[in-house]
Amino acid sequence: MLDTMEPAMKGDHQHKMNKYACGCAIVASMISIIFGYDTGVMSGAMIFIKEDLKINDTQVEVLAGILNLCAFVGSLLAGRTSDWIGRRYTIVVASFIFLVGAVLMGYAPTYAILMTGRCIAGIGVGFALLLAPVYSAEISSPSYRGLLMSLPELCISLGILLGYISNYFFSHLSLTLGWRMMLGVAGIPSLALMAGILKMPESPRWLVMQGRVGEAKKVLLLVSNTKEEAKYRLQDIKMAAGIDASCTDDVVKIPDDKKGGKGVWKEILKPSPPVRWILLACIGIHFFEHATGIEAVVLYSPRIFKKAGVIDKHKLLLATIGVGLTKITCILVATFMLDRAGRRRLLLTSVGGMIVALAILGFSLTIAEHSKEQILWALCLSIVATYTFVAFFSIGLGPITWVYSSEIFPLRLRAQGASLGVAVNRLTNAGISMSFLSLSNAITIGGSFFLFSDVAIVAWCFFFFLCPETKGKNLEDIEELFTRKSSSADIELKTKAELSSS
């Protein structure tokens, strides 16, 4: 970190939340509510879609997973698009895509049209998962960046909960109308977001990347607590973009190798050692977020509870609402802990708890499935283990995946590097959501969760050895953490020294 940064880092203003920056992050994160709703509502809607459209389990799996396959395409498009037209206008594009998808799913007279709407919504998901955390990262100060960057995951959980609640209330309508209402109402927040996002400023880091330094300075004055803080943040961003920190021009020419989107894929495909480590950490954390089974629980929780012994449809949907409540409560707790406890500590604690909860869930479901009569303790243990798994996931791995992968890339690589992580995330999600029913039929539902527990053990080891702490670091300084010259102990000591001096 530059010596010139020290005066700014010592001031109390660095630890205060800027209300304008917080407001911008909240609005940007609203797109994640739409994605979360689309995920959560499908878990209950599938029960009624299967009955109304007479589709089989394979078609149900495809319907559940196609959203994520299309999100894979959307995430790859989003990185280049956001470097081209900016973060803000790309969110507008994503909102419009969500709107079209919701209208088609709400109309859906046939399975083919339903799938078309789901595919279009999936492309919007790919945009949303990249843009909300990247935008939040680029307007935040280091002292509260974790909080603002975890808002998208909080909003996803809120959307999932709203989807579960929608399942319960619309399930009382007629069979043909109920599930269509569940899916179609997602178009309403899309319209609201398209209007709200245009009143937000563009990312200052994207503006500098385009050479529009004067505009970036104005935005930084809005999202910083003092002029001094804005000045030092601008200096760091300018240096990362290849601009002399002493340059006072409002418009400058950016070197081609520093421009976002130009030559980025070449650098990603032939990375330097630090960038290779960053890519490994990003891809790994996105892979393990879903390979540990969260999508199986969120999307198929009615089936899990049915296997445990809950038969009535309305009771199944009520039990599923408990999953949503647990998820949003624990992510809310994590939101305020990220900048205090740190990413690494929460991540390891989270995955450790998930390992135990998954093993218990596998055991209880195995007992329930192989018993000829309903066993009350196995039913209760299955529900408790499910909620516990969701709770541990939500205090760490869930929000930290998006925070961590969006902050570790250098400025020039951030949008497209993060989009690669999101692409892996969506492919893994699709693999789990489209294979869980087949997997549980092949090795039993209890065996599936024992398998997820084994994957979680591998994930814990991966995070322990390959993910250094990033708490309190400027985005422009994080690349230094991913060098073999610095041991984990040195990195931890350096971080503690910086935090104590601030």
GROMACS .gro file of N, CA, C and O in nm, residues 23 37-38 41 101 129 191 248 255 282 347 362 388:
model
   52
   23GLY      N    1  -2.685   0.291  -0.044
   23GLY     CA    2  -2.807   0.297  -0.124
   23GLY      C    3  -2.787   0.242  -0.265
   23GLY      O    4  -2.870   0.168  -0.318
   37TYR      N    5  -3.588  -1.526  -0.635
   37TYR     CA    6  -3.729  -1.561  -0.646
   37TYR      C    7  -3.749  -1.670  -0.750
   37TYR      O    8  -3.821  -1.769  -0.727
   38ASP      N    9  -3.684  -1.656  -0.867
   38ASP     CA   10  -3.696  -1.756  -0.973
   38ASP      C   11  -3.649  -1.893  -0.926
   38ASP      O   12  -3.702  -1.996  -0.966
   41VAL      N   13  -3.911  -2.011  -0.613
   41VAL     CA   14  -4.049  -2.037  -0.652
   41VAL      C   15  -4.061  -2.167  -0.733
   41VAL      O   16  -4.163  -2.236  -0.728
  101GLY      N   17  -3.848  -1.307  -1.966
  101GLY     CA   18  -3.857  -1.444  -1.917
  101GLY      C   19  -3.977  -1.466  -1.827
  101GLY      O   20  -4.046  -1.569  -1.838
  129LEU      N   21  -2.575  -1.230  -1.144
  129LEU     CA   22  -2.479  -1.287  -1.050
  129LEU      C   23  -2.341  -1.222  -1.062
  129LEU      O   24  -2.265  -1.217  -0.965
  191LEU      N   25  -3.943  -0.437  -1.365
  191LEU     CA   26  -3.979  -0.302  -1.409
  191LEU      C   27  -3.931  -0.197  -1.311
  191LEU      O   28  -3.878  -0.092  -1.349
  248THR      N   29  -0.393   1.541  -1.344
  248THR     CA   30  -0.517   1.610  -1.303
  248THR      C   31  -0.615   1.626  -1.418
  248THR      O   32  -0.716   1.695  -1.403
  255PRO      N   33  -0.362   0.321  -2.148
  255PRO     CA   34  -0.282   0.223  -2.224
  255PRO      C   35  -0.367   0.102  -2.262
  255PRO      O   36  -0.453   0.057  -2.184
  282CYS      N   37  -1.079  -1.835  -0.736
  282CYS     CA   38  -1.212  -1.794  -0.782
  282CYS      C   39  -1.293  -1.914  -0.833
  282CYS      O   40  -1.408  -1.934  -0.793
  347LEU      N   41  -1.541  -1.858   0.647
  347LEU     CA   42  -1.547  -1.961   0.544
  347LEU      C   43  -1.516  -2.099   0.601
  347LEU      O   44  -1.588  -2.197   0.578
  362GLY      N   45  -2.768  -3.712   0.591
  362GLY     CA   46  -2.758  -3.839   0.519
  362GLY      C   47  -2.799  -3.957   0.606
  362GLY      O   48  -2.871  -4.047   0.561
  388THR      N   49  -2.990  -2.671   0.973
  388THR     CA   50  -2.853  -2.646   1.021
  388THR      C   51  -2.756  -2.632   0.905
  388THR      O   52  -2.669  -2.545   0.904
   0.00000   0.00000   0.00000
